[in-house]
Coordinates of C-alpha atoms in Angstrom, one line a residue:
M58 CA 193.0 82.1 -3.2
P59 CA 194.7 79.1 -1.5
N60 CA 198.2 78.3 -2.6
I61 CA 198.9 75.1 -4.3
V62 CA 201.8 72.8 -3.7
L63 CA 202.9 69.9 -6.0
D64 CA 205.2 67.8 -3.9
Y65 CA 205.9 64.5 -5.5
P66 CA 208.2 61.9 -3.3
P67 CA 211.2 61.0 -5.0
L68 CA 211.2 57.6 -6.7
T69 CA 213.3 55.0 -4.7
Y70 CA 215.6 52.7 -6.7
Q71 CA 213.6 50.0 -6.5
E72 CA 210.9 51.8 -8.3
R73 CA 213.1 53.3 -11.0
W74 CA 214.7 49.5 -11.6
K75 CA 211.1 48.2 -12.1
Y76 CA 210.5 51.4 -14.6
I77 CA 213.7 50.6 -16.4
K78 CA 212.6 46.7 -16.9
A79 CA 209.4 47.7 -18.0
R80 CA 210.4 50.0 -20.6
G81 CA 213.6 48.6 -21.4
P82 CA 213.1 46.6 -24.4
S83 CA 210.9 48.9 -26.2
A84 CA 213.3 51.5 -25.4
L85 CA 216.3 49.4 -26.6
F86 CA 214.2 48.1 -29.8
G87 CA 213.5 51.7 -30.5
Y88 CA 217.0 52.8 -30.4
V89 CA 218.3 50.0 -32.5
S90 CA 215.5 50.6 -35.2
S91 CA 216.4 54.2 -35.3
F92 CA 219.6 53.2 -37.1
F93 CA 217.4 51.9 -39.9
P94 CA 215.3 54.7 -41.3
I95 CA 214.2 52.6 -44.0
L96 CA 211.8 50.9 -41.6
S97 CA 210.0 54.1 -41.2
W98 CA 209.1 54.5 -44.7
F99 CA 209.5 51.4 -46.6
H100 CA 205.9 50.2 -45.6
R101 CA 204.6 53.3 -46.8
Y102 CA 206.3 53.0 -50.3
N103 CA 203.9 54.2 -53.2
L104 CA 204.3 52.2 -56.3
S105 CA 203.8 55.4 -58.3
W106 CA 207.3 56.2 -56.9
L107 CA 208.8 53.5 -58.5
F108 CA 209.3 54.7 -62.1
Q109 CA 211.1 57.8 -60.9
D110 CA 213.4 55.8 -58.5
V111 CA 214.2 53.3 -61.5
I112 CA 214.9 56.2 -63.9
A113 CA 217.0 58.3 -61.4
G114 CA 218.9 55.2 -60.1
I115 CA 219.9 54.0 -63.6
T116 CA 220.9 57.8 -64.7
V117 CA 223.1 58.0 -61.6
G118 CA 224.4 54.5 -62.3
L119 CA 225.5 55.1 -65.8
L120 CA 227.4 58.1 -64.3
L121 CA 228.8 56.3 -61.5
V122 CA 230.5 53.5 -63.9
P123 CA 232.9 56.1 -65.6
Q124 CA 233.4 58.1 -62.6
G125 CA 234.2 54.9 -60.3
I126 CA 236.9 53.7 -62.9
A127 CA 238.5 57.1 -63.3
Y128 CA 238.7 57.9 -59.8
A129 CA 240.1 54.2 -59.1
K130 CA 243.0 55.5 -61.1
V131 CA 243.3 58.7 -59.3
A132 CA 243.7 56.4 -56.1
G133 CA 246.6 54.4 -57.9
L134 CA 244.3 51.5 -57.8
D135 CA 243.0 49.1 -60.7
P136 CA 239.5 50.2 -62.1
Q137 CA 237.5 47.2 -60.3
Y138 CA 238.2 48.7 -57.0
G139 CA 236.4 52.0 -58.0
L140 CA 233.1 49.9 -59.1
Y141 CA 233.2 47.8 -56.0
T142 CA 233.2 51.2 -53.8
S143 CA 230.3 52.4 -56.4
F144 CA 228.3 49.4 -55.6
V145 CA 228.5 49.1 -51.9
G146 CA 228.0 52.6 -51.4
S147 CA 224.9 53.0 -53.4
V148 CA 223.2 49.6 -52.1
T149 CA 223.9 50.0 -48.3
Y150 CA 223.0 54.1 -48.1
C151 CA 219.3 53.0 -48.9
L152 CA 219.0 50.9 -45.4
F153 CA 220.7 53.8 -43.1
G154 CA 220.3 57.1 -45.0
T155 CA 217.5 60.1 -44.4
S156 CA 218.2 61.7 -48.0
K157 CA 216.4 60.5 -51.2
D158 CA 219.1 62.4 -53.1
I159 CA 222.6 61.3 -51.8
S160 CA 224.7 59.0 -54.1
V161 CA 227.4 57.6 -52.1
G162 CA 230.5 56.4 -53.9
P163 CA 234.1 57.2 -54.8
I164 CA 235.0 61.1 -54.8
T165 CA 238.1 62.8 -56.1
V166 CA 239.6 64.1 -53.1
V167 CA 239.2 61.2 -50.8
S168 CA 240.6 59.0 -54.0
L169 CA 243.8 61.4 -54.0
L170 CA 244.4 61.0 -50.1
V171 CA 243.9 57.2 -50.5
G172 CA 246.5 57.0 -53.2
E173 CA 248.8 59.0 -51.1
A174 CA 248.2 56.7 -48.2
I175 CA 249.0 53.8 -50.8
E176 CA 251.9 55.2 -51.8
K177 CA 253.4 55.9 -48.4
V178 CA 252.6 52.3 -47.0
K179 CA 254.0 50.7 -50.3
L180 CA 257.3 52.6 -49.8
E181 CA 258.0 51.1 -46.6
N182 CA 256.4 47.5 -47.1
P183 CA 256.5 46.4 -50.9
D184 CA 254.7 43.4 -50.0
I185 CA 251.5 44.9 -49.3
S186 CA 248.8 45.5 -52.2
G187 CA 247.0 48.9 -52.6
G188 CA 243.8 46.9 -52.3
E189 CA 245.0 45.9 -48.9
V190 CA 245.6 49.3 -47.9
A191 CA 242.2 50.7 -49.4
A192 CA 240.5 47.9 -47.5
C193 CA 242.1 48.8 -44.4
L194 CA 241.4 52.4 -44.5
S195 CA 237.7 51.8 -45.2
V196 CA 237.6 49.7 -41.9
L197 CA 239.2 52.6 -40.0
C198 CA 237.2 55.2 -41.5
G199 CA 234.0 53.1 -40.9
C200 CA 234.8 52.5 -37.3
I201 CA 235.6 56.4 -36.5
T202 CA 232.3 57.4 -38.2
L203 CA 230.2 54.8 -36.8
F204 CA 231.4 55.9 -33.5
M205 CA 230.8 59.7 -34.4
G206 CA 227.5 58.9 -35.5
M207 CA 226.3 56.9 -32.6
A208 CA 227.8 59.2 -30.3
R209 CA 225.8 62.1 -31.9
M210 CA 229.2 64.1 -32.7
G211 CA 227.8 65.5 -36.1
I212 CA 227.4 68.8 -34.3
L213 CA 231.6 69.1 -34.8
V214 CA 230.9 69.4 -38.5
D215 CA 229.2 73.0 -37.7
F216 CA 232.7 74.3 -36.1
I217 CA 234.3 74.1 -39.3
S218 CA 234.1 77.4 -41.7
G219 CA 233.1 77.2 -45.1
P220 CA 236.4 79.2 -46.2
A221 CA 238.4 76.3 -44.9
I222 CA 236.5 73.8 -46.7
A223 CA 236.6 75.9 -50.0
G224 CA 240.3 76.2 -49.5
Y225 CA 241.5 72.7 -49.4
M226 CA 238.7 71.9 -52.1
T227 CA 240.0 74.5 -54.5
G228 CA 243.7 73.3 -53.8
S229 CA 242.6 69.4 -54.3
A230 CA 241.0 70.3 -57.4
I231 CA 244.1 72.0 -58.6
T232 CA 246.2 69.4 -57.1
I233 CA 244.2 66.3 -59.1
G234 CA 244.1 68.3 -62.0
L235 CA 247.6 68.8 -62.4
G236 CA 248.0 65.1 -61.6
Q237 CA 245.8 64.3 -64.6
W238 CA 247.6 66.8 -67.3
P239 CA 250.4 64.2 -68.1
K240 CA 247.7 61.5 -68.8
L241 CA 245.9 63.8 -71.1
F242 CA 249.0 64.1 -73.2
G243 CA 250.3 60.5 -72.9
M244 CA 253.5 61.4 -70.8
S245 CA 254.7 58.7 -68.9
N246 CA 257.9 60.3 -67.5
V247 CA 256.2 62.8 -65.3
D248 CA 256.4 61.7 -61.6
T249 CA 252.6 62.8 -60.5
H250 CA 252.8 62.0 -56.9
Q251 CA 255.1 65.1 -56.3
P252 CA 253.6 68.4 -55.1
P253 CA 251.5 70.3 -58.0
Y254 CA 253.8 73.1 -58.5
L255 CA 256.6 70.5 -59.5
I256 CA 254.3 68.6 -61.7
F257 CA 253.4 72.0 -63.5
I258 CA 257.0 72.5 -64.1
D259 CA 257.7 69.1 -65.4
F260 CA 254.5 68.8 -67.5
F261 CA 255.7 71.9 -69.4
A262 CA 259.5 70.8 -69.6
N263 CA 258.1 67.5 -71.3
L264 CA 255.6 69.2 -73.6
P265 CA 257.7 67.8 -76.6
N266 CA 257.0 64.4 -75.6
T267 CA 253.2 64.7 -76.2
Q268 CA 251.8 61.4 -77.2
I269 CA 249.0 60.2 -79.5
D270 CA 246.9 59.8 -76.2
A271 CA 246.5 63.8 -76.4
A272 CA 243.9 63.3 -79.4
F273 CA 241.7 61.3 -76.7
G274 CA 242.2 63.6 -73.9
I275 CA 242.1 67.2 -75.1
L276 CA 239.7 66.4 -77.9
G277 CA 237.6 64.3 -75.0
L278 CA 237.8 67.2 -72.7
A279 CA 236.5 69.7 -75.3
I280 CA 233.6 67.3 -76.0
L281 CA 232.5 67.4 -72.3
Y282 CA 232.6 71.0 -72.0
L283 CA 230.7 71.3 -75.6
V284 CA 227.9 68.8 -74.4
K285 CA 227.7 70.6 -71.0
F286 CA 227.3 74.2 -72.4
G287 CA 225.6 72.9 -75.8
T288 CA 222.8 71.2 -74.2
G289 CA 222.0 73.9 -71.9
H290 CA 222.0 76.4 -74.3
L291 CA 219.6 74.2 -76.6
A292 CA 217.2 73.3 -73.9
A293 CA 216.6 77.2 -73.2
K294 CA 215.6 77.4 -76.9
L295 CA 213.9 74.2 -77.4
P296 CA 211.9 73.5 -74.4
R297 CA 210.2 70.6 -76.0
L298 CA 213.8 69.0 -76.1
Q299 CA 214.5 69.9 -72.4
K300 CA 214.3 66.3 -71.2
P301 CA 216.6 64.5 -73.5
L302 CA 219.0 67.1 -73.6
F303 CA 219.1 66.9 -69.8
F304 CA 220.1 63.3 -69.8
M305 CA 222.4 63.7 -72.6
G306 CA 224.1 66.5 -70.4
I307 CA 224.4 64.5 -67.2
M308 CA 225.4 61.3 -68.9
R309 CA 228.2 63.1 -71.0
S310 CA 231.0 61.3 -69.0
G311 CA 229.5 57.9 -69.8
L312 CA 228.9 58.9 -73.5
L313 CA 232.7 60.1 -74.0
V314 CA 233.9 56.8 -72.5
I315 CA 231.9 54.7 -74.7
L316 CA 232.7 56.8 -77.9
A317 CA 236.7 56.5 -76.9
T318 CA 236.2 53.0 -76.2
L319 CA 234.7 52.3 -79.6
I320 CA 237.5 54.2 -81.3
S321 CA 240.2 52.4 -79.4
F322 CA 238.6 48.9 -80.3
G323 CA 238.7 49.8 -84.1
I324 CA 242.2 50.8 -83.9
N325 CA 243.6 48.1 -81.4
H326 CA 241.5 45.1 -82.4
G327 CA 243.9 42.3 -83.5
H328 CA 247.1 44.0 -82.3
D329 CA 248.9 43.0 -79.3
T330 CA 250.5 46.5 -78.7
S331 CA 248.4 49.9 -78.5
P332 CA 249.9 53.2 -79.9
F333 CA 248.5 54.9 -76.6
H334 CA 247.7 54.0 -73.0
I335 CA 244.8 51.9 -72.2
I336 CA 243.5 50.2 -68.9
K337 CA 243.7 46.7 -70.2
K338 CA 242.2 43.8 -68.3
V339 CA 239.8 44.4 -65.7
P340 CA 238.5 41.0 -63.9
A341 CA 235.0 40.4 -63.7
G342 CA 232.8 40.0 -60.7
F343 CA 233.6 40.5 -57.0
N344 CA 237.1 39.2 -56.9
A345 CA 238.4 41.1 -53.4
I346 CA 235.4 39.7 -51.3
G347 CA 236.8 38.6 -48.0
V348 CA 237.6 39.6 -44.6
P349 CA 239.7 42.6 -44.8
H350 CA 243.6 42.2 -43.4
V351 CA 244.2 45.1 -41.0
R352 CA 247.9 45.2 -40.4
W353 CA 249.5 47.4 -38.1
Q354 CA 251.9 48.6 -40.5
V355 CA 249.1 49.8 -42.6
I356 CA 247.7 51.5 -39.8
T357 CA 250.8 53.4 -38.6
G358 CA 251.5 54.5 -42.3
C359 CA 247.9 55.9 -42.7
M360 CA 248.0 57.7 -39.5
G361 CA 249.0 61.0 -41.2
V362 CA 246.1 60.9 -44.0
L363 CA 243.2 59.1 -41.7
P364 CA 242.1 62.3 -40.2
S365 CA 241.9 64.3 -43.3
I366 CA 240.1 61.5 -45.1
V367 CA 237.4 61.1 -42.4
L368 CA 237.0 65.0 -42.2
I369 CA 236.3 65.2 -46.0
L370 CA 234.1 62.0 -45.7
V371 CA 232.1 63.7 -43.1
L372 CA 231.9 67.3 -44.2
E373 CA 231.3 66.3 -47.8
H374 CA 228.3 63.9 -47.0
V375 CA 226.5 66.2 -44.4
S376 CA 227.0 69.4 -46.1
V377 CA 225.5 67.8 -49.5
A378 CA 222.9 66.1 -47.8
K379 CA 221.6 69.6 -45.8
S380 CA 221.9 71.5 -49.1
F381 CA 219.5 69.1 -51.2
G382 CA 217.4 68.7 -48.2
R383 CA 216.8 72.4 -47.8
L384 CA 216.1 72.6 -51.8
A385 CA 213.4 69.8 -51.8
G386 CA 211.7 70.7 -48.5
Y387 CA 212.7 67.8 -46.0
N388 CA 215.0 67.4 -43.3
I389 CA 218.2 65.2 -42.9
Q390 CA 219.6 63.7 -39.6
P391 CA 223.4 64.5 -39.5
D392 CA 224.3 62.1 -37.1
Q393 CA 222.5 59.3 -39.0
E394 CA 223.9 60.3 -42.2
I395 CA 227.4 59.8 -40.5
I396 CA 226.3 56.4 -39.5
A397 CA 225.3 55.7 -42.9
I398 CA 228.6 56.5 -44.3
G399 CA 230.5 54.4 -41.4
A400 CA 228.1 51.6 -42.3
S401 CA 229.0 51.9 -46.2
N402 CA 232.4 51.8 -45.7
M403 CA 232.7 49.1 -43.1
L404 CA 230.8 46.9 -45.2
G405 CA 232.6 47.8 -48.4
A406 CA 235.9 46.8 -46.9
F407 CA 234.6 43.2 -47.3
F408 CA 234.1 43.8 -50.8
G409 CA 237.5 45.3 -51.5
A410 CA 236.1 49.0 -51.5
Y411 CA 238.1 52.2 -50.5
P412 CA 236.5 55.1 -48.3
A413 CA 233.4 56.4 -50.0
T414 CA 230.8 59.4 -49.5
G415 CA 228.3 61.3 -50.8
A416 CA 229.4 63.2 -53.8
F417 CA 227.8 66.7 -55.2
S418 CA 227.7 65.9 -58.8
R419 CA 226.0 62.6 -58.5
T420 CA 223.6 63.6 -55.8
A421 CA 222.7 66.7 -58.2
V422 CA 222.0 64.4 -60.8
M423 CA 219.8 62.2 -58.5
A424 CA 217.8 65.0 -57.7
R425 CA 217.2 66.3 -61.1
S426 CA 216.3 63.0 -62.1
G427 CA 213.5 62.8 -59.9
A428 CA 214.6 60.2 -57.2
K429 CA 211.7 59.9 -54.8
T430 CA 213.2 57.8 -52.1
P431 CA 216.6 56.3 -50.9
L432 CA 215.7 53.1 -52.9
A433 CA 217.0 54.7 -56.2
G434 CA 220.5 53.9 -54.9
I435 CA 219.6 50.2 -55.2
F436 CA 218.9 50.6 -59.2
S437 CA 222.3 52.7 -59.3
G438 CA 224.2 49.5 -57.8
T439 CA 222.5 47.1 -60.1
I440 CA 224.0 49.0 -63.1
V441 CA 227.4 48.8 -61.4
V442 CA 226.9 45.0 -61.2
L443 CA 225.9 44.7 -64.6
A444 CA 228.8 46.7 -65.6
L445 CA 231.1 44.2 -63.3
Y446 CA 229.6 40.8 -64.6
V447 CA 228.9 41.9 -68.4
L448 CA 230.9 45.0 -69.6
T449 CA 234.5 44.0 -68.2
P450 CA 235.9 42.6 -71.6
C451 CA 234.9 46.4 -73.0
F452 CA 236.7 48.0 -70.4
Y453 CA 239.9 46.5 -71.7
F454 CA 240.1 48.9 -74.6
I455 CA 239.1 52.5 -72.4
P456 CA 241.8 55.0 -73.1
E457 CA 243.5 56.2 -70.2
A458 CA 243.6 59.8 -71.7
A459 CA 239.7 59.8 -71.7
L460 CA 239.4 59.0 -68.4
A461 CA 242.0 61.6 -67.4
A462 CA 239.4 63.9 -69.2
V463 CA 236.5 62.7 -66.9
V464 CA 238.3 63.5 -64.2
V465 CA 239.8 67.1 -65.0
H466 CA 236.3 67.9 -66.0
A467 CA 234.9 66.8 -62.7
V468 CA 237.1 68.6 -60.4
A469 CA 236.7 71.5 -62.2
D470 CA 233.3 72.3 -60.4
L471 CA 235.2 71.9 -57.0
M472 CA 236.9 75.1 -57.4
S473 CA 235.6 78.3 -55.9
G474 CA 235.7 81.0 -58.5
P475 CA 236.4 84.6 -58.2
T476 CA 232.6 85.7 -57.1
Y477 CA 233.3 83.6 -54.0
V478 CA 236.8 85.1 -53.3
Y479 CA 235.3 88.7 -53.9
E480 CA 232.6 88.0 -51.3
L481 CA 235.2 86.7 -48.7
Y482 CA 237.0 89.8 -49.3
R483 CA 234.0 92.1 -48.7
T484 CA 232.9 90.0 -45.7
S485 CA 236.2 89.1 -43.7
I486 CA 239.9 89.3 -44.7
L487 CA 240.6 86.8 -42.1
E488 CA 238.5 84.2 -43.7
L489 CA 240.0 85.3 -47.0
L490 CA 243.4 84.6 -45.6
V491 CA 242.1 81.0 -44.2
F492 CA 241.0 80.2 -47.9
F493 CA 244.4 81.4 -49.7
V494 CA 246.4 79.4 -47.1
G495 CA 244.4 76.2 -47.6
V496 CA 244.8 76.7 -51.4
T497 CA 248.5 77.6 -51.0
L498 CA 249.5 74.6 -48.7
T499 CA 247.8 72.2 -50.5
C500 CA 249.1 73.0 -54.0
F501 CA 252.9 73.6 -52.4
K502 CA 252.8 71.0 -49.8
D503 CA 250.1 68.3 -49.8
V504 CA 246.1 68.0 -49.3
E505 CA 246.3 66.7 -45.6
T506 CA 248.6 69.7 -44.5
G507 CA 246.1 72.1 -46.3
I508 CA 243.3 70.5 -44.6
Y509 CA 244.8 70.5 -41.0
V510 CA 246.2 74.1 -41.4
S511 CA 243.2 75.7 -42.8
V512 CA 240.6 73.9 -40.5
G513 CA 242.9 74.8 -37.2
M514 CA 242.9 78.5 -38.6
S515 CA 239.4 78.8 -38.7
L516 CA 239.2 77.3 -35.3
I517 CA 241.6 79.8 -33.9
I518 CA 239.7 82.6 -35.3
M519 CA 236.4 81.5 -33.9
L520 CA 237.7 81.2 -30.6
L521 CA 239.2 84.5 -30.9
R522 CA 236.0 86.1 -31.7
L523 CA 234.0 84.1 -28.9
A524 CA 236.9 85.5 -26.5
R525 CA 237.1 89.1 -27.8
P526 CA 233.8 89.9 -29.1
P527 CA 233.2 93.6 -30.0
V528 CA 231.1 95.6 -27.4
T529 CA 229.7 98.5 -29.3
A530 CA 228.4 101.8 -27.4
M531 CA 225.4 102.8 -29.0
A532 CA 223.9 106.6 -30.0
R533 CA 220.2 107.2 -31.0
A534 CA 218.6 109.5 -33.6
P535 CA 214.7 110.1 -33.8
L536 CA 212.5 108.8 -36.3
K537 CA 211.5 111.4 -38.6
S538 CA 207.7 111.4 -39.7
Q539 CA 205.2 114.0 -41.2
H540 CA 204.8 115.7 -38.1
Y541 CA 208.5 115.4 -36.3
P542 CA 210.5 117.1 -36.4
P543 CA 209.1 120.1 -37.5
A544 CA 209.8 121.3 -41.1
N545 CA 210.6 125.0 -40.4
L546 CA 213.1 124.0 -37.7
S547 CA 216.6 125.8 -38.3
P548 CA 219.7 123.6 -38.1
S549 CA 221.2 125.3 -35.0
T550 CA 217.9 124.8 -33.1
P551 CA 217.8 121.6 -30.8
I552 CA 215.0 119.0 -31.9
P553 CA 212.4 119.2 -29.1
V554 CA 211.7 115.8 -27.3
I555 CA 208.2 114.5 -27.5
S556 CA 206.9 111.9 -25.2
N557 CA 205.6 109.5 -27.8
Q558 CA 208.9 109.9 -29.9
H559 CA 210.5 106.5 -31.2
Y560 CA 214.5 106.2 -31.8
I561 CA 216.7 104.2 -33.7
Y562 CA 220.2 103.1 -32.4
F563 CA 223.1 102.7 -34.5
D564 CA 227.0 102.5 -33.7
E565 CA 227.9 106.1 -32.4
T566 CA 231.2 106.1 -34.3
D567 CA 229.0 105.4 -37.7
P568 CA 229.8 108.4 -39.8
H569 CA 226.3 108.3 -41.6
F570 CA 224.8 109.4 -38.5
T571 CA 227.1 112.1 -37.1
R572 CA 224.3 115.0 -37.6
A573 CA 221.4 112.8 -36.5
K574 CA 222.6 111.9 -33.3
D575 CA 220.1 112.7 -30.4
P576 CA 221.5 112.7 -26.7
M577 CA 220.7 110.0 -24.4
P578 CA 218.7 110.4 -21.3
P579 CA 221.1 111.0 -18.1
G580 CA 222.6 108.0 -16.6
I581 CA 221.5 105.8 -19.6
V582 CA 224.0 104.0 -21.7
V583 CA 223.0 101.6 -24.5
V584 CA 225.5 98.9 -25.8
R585 CA 225.2 96.1 -28.2
L586 CA 226.7 92.7 -27.4
T587 CA 227.5 90.4 -30.5
E588 CA 228.0 87.4 -28.6
S589 CA 226.5 85.4 -25.6
V590 CA 228.5 86.2 -22.3
L591 CA 230.7 83.1 -21.4
Y592 CA 233.4 82.2 -19.4
P593 CA 235.9 83.2 -22.0
N594 CA 234.7 86.6 -23.0
A595 CA 233.1 87.7 -19.6
G596 CA 235.9 89.6 -17.8
H597 CA 236.3 91.3 -21.3
V598 CA 232.9 92.2 -21.7
A599 CA 233.1 93.7 -18.2
E600 CA 235.9 95.8 -18.7
I601 CA 234.8 97.3 -22.0
L602 CA 231.2 97.8 -20.2
T603 CA 233.2 99.7 -17.2
Q604 CA 235.4 101.7 -19.6
I605 CA 232.3 102.7 -21.4
A606 CA 230.3 103.7 -18.3
K607 CA 233.5 105.8 -17.0
E608 CA 233.7 107.6 -20.3
R609 CA 229.9 108.9 -20.2
S610 CA 229.8 109.4 -16.5
R611 CA 231.3 111.5 -13.6
N612 CA 232.8 110.2 -10.1
G613 CA 229.7 111.1 -7.6
S614 CA 232.1 111.3 -4.6
P615 CA 234.3 114.5 -4.7
I616 CA 237.8 114.2 -3.9
E617 CA 239.1 116.7 -1.4
D618 CA 242.6 115.9 -2.1
T619 CA 244.4 116.0 -5.7
K620 CA 247.0 113.7 -4.1
S621 CA 244.7 110.8 -3.1
L622 CA 244.3 110.8 -7.1
L623 CA 245.4 107.6 -9.0
W624 CA 248.3 108.1 -11.5
C625 CA 246.2 107.3 -14.6
E626 CA 243.4 109.8 -13.8

């Protein structure tokens, strides 16, 4: 049979240029349109999906309004800034996102970090407002995340371990929760910007100064948990009421705020002062629309917090999107999701919003409410707009203690429980150490330190495992069957070898197989590598393989003179 040789002459530069010119416009259009996933599915939108999208969007919108107001207070901003952030995130994600379930808006941990950044900037520049700092942070986070998405850097998220994320998230939840305790009890003389352990000490020192706010805070928190567990218990016993109980459970925060506001209105109507703290006047509409002012003083003041905010924005969003995509059976594009975060924050800065990302709690509500497409976010944004233009007079009477109860109730779900800690203990002591370091530093120092140290430790552990992977020498044991080995074989008699015998291989130091070991054939050594052989570990793996081979073999060349032996032989 003759040999066939395919030999193509290389293209000249002129031919390559012609090819690029011919395909350039279509390739450029495809590249630009890839940033707008809505173009790939909107023309196929099924009107039967509209009802489910409307229901899911309205449901999440009713949750988004009280959360936006409460989280803005965590960030040290006026309530309307949380609503601005909620609106822009919900509407913009529909254009750029690849998940039908994600709800973009303010989250607790980012709100806490934004509050720290505002405090640092205003300490050095009192003339700069908190809203200006928040908008500047939104621009910076938007630019960084847009670049990461366009440069396809979403893979970097995979290098950060779960225990590192769980550590600083648990620490952040404790920090936020302790920061809201004084508001639950109406204490105005406790500095909530100090480290959490100091807040804890000051809180109990000022416990005799508890105000009437505690009636809204403690009772509100109890109602939230009662509705949460009560609706779940009743739904299991009364399947016919499962749907209304479900909506009642997910809207419990909004219902609590409405109830507390009605009681507050009844107490304060016609009075100039209130016996408890209320949020007071909230301006209607979008009063912060404009080109954001990016000052150098703000940038330098936020540099310590900025990397941690970007890290949380990307990690929280991509991990939530992947989880719900896996549950619902569709794939998300991590790089495009990062672009969606960047676009939302860039546009949000022009509305006065602060950095936002996908939230687990709202995404879970969106998924359980039956959202069919990302278009559901439009209807969530519509609810927020209605709240901004119609309900702002009602916001005047919202008790701050009720909002604090909403925040404490929300952050409790961010904490990792004893089951997760026990799993880490059984899996890896080093990963458990990373978790506890993240929690401890976040609680006793600050959130960004906990994030940087825990993430840095997890990266160091990953590099050490890559550079020094275990190389295990294997032993073997024959597989038993009804014919092999013979049942009447005495323990002292060696097991006979048959030609078609199959074996299992295991770590030769495993104590469970001590009596079942079968000797290897002469000249054969079996090893197991747990990592690929790369430049950082090639030398280490070669040394271990050589050592294993020497321990199980003899030198083939006889040494005539013992004086020529090495000192270590």
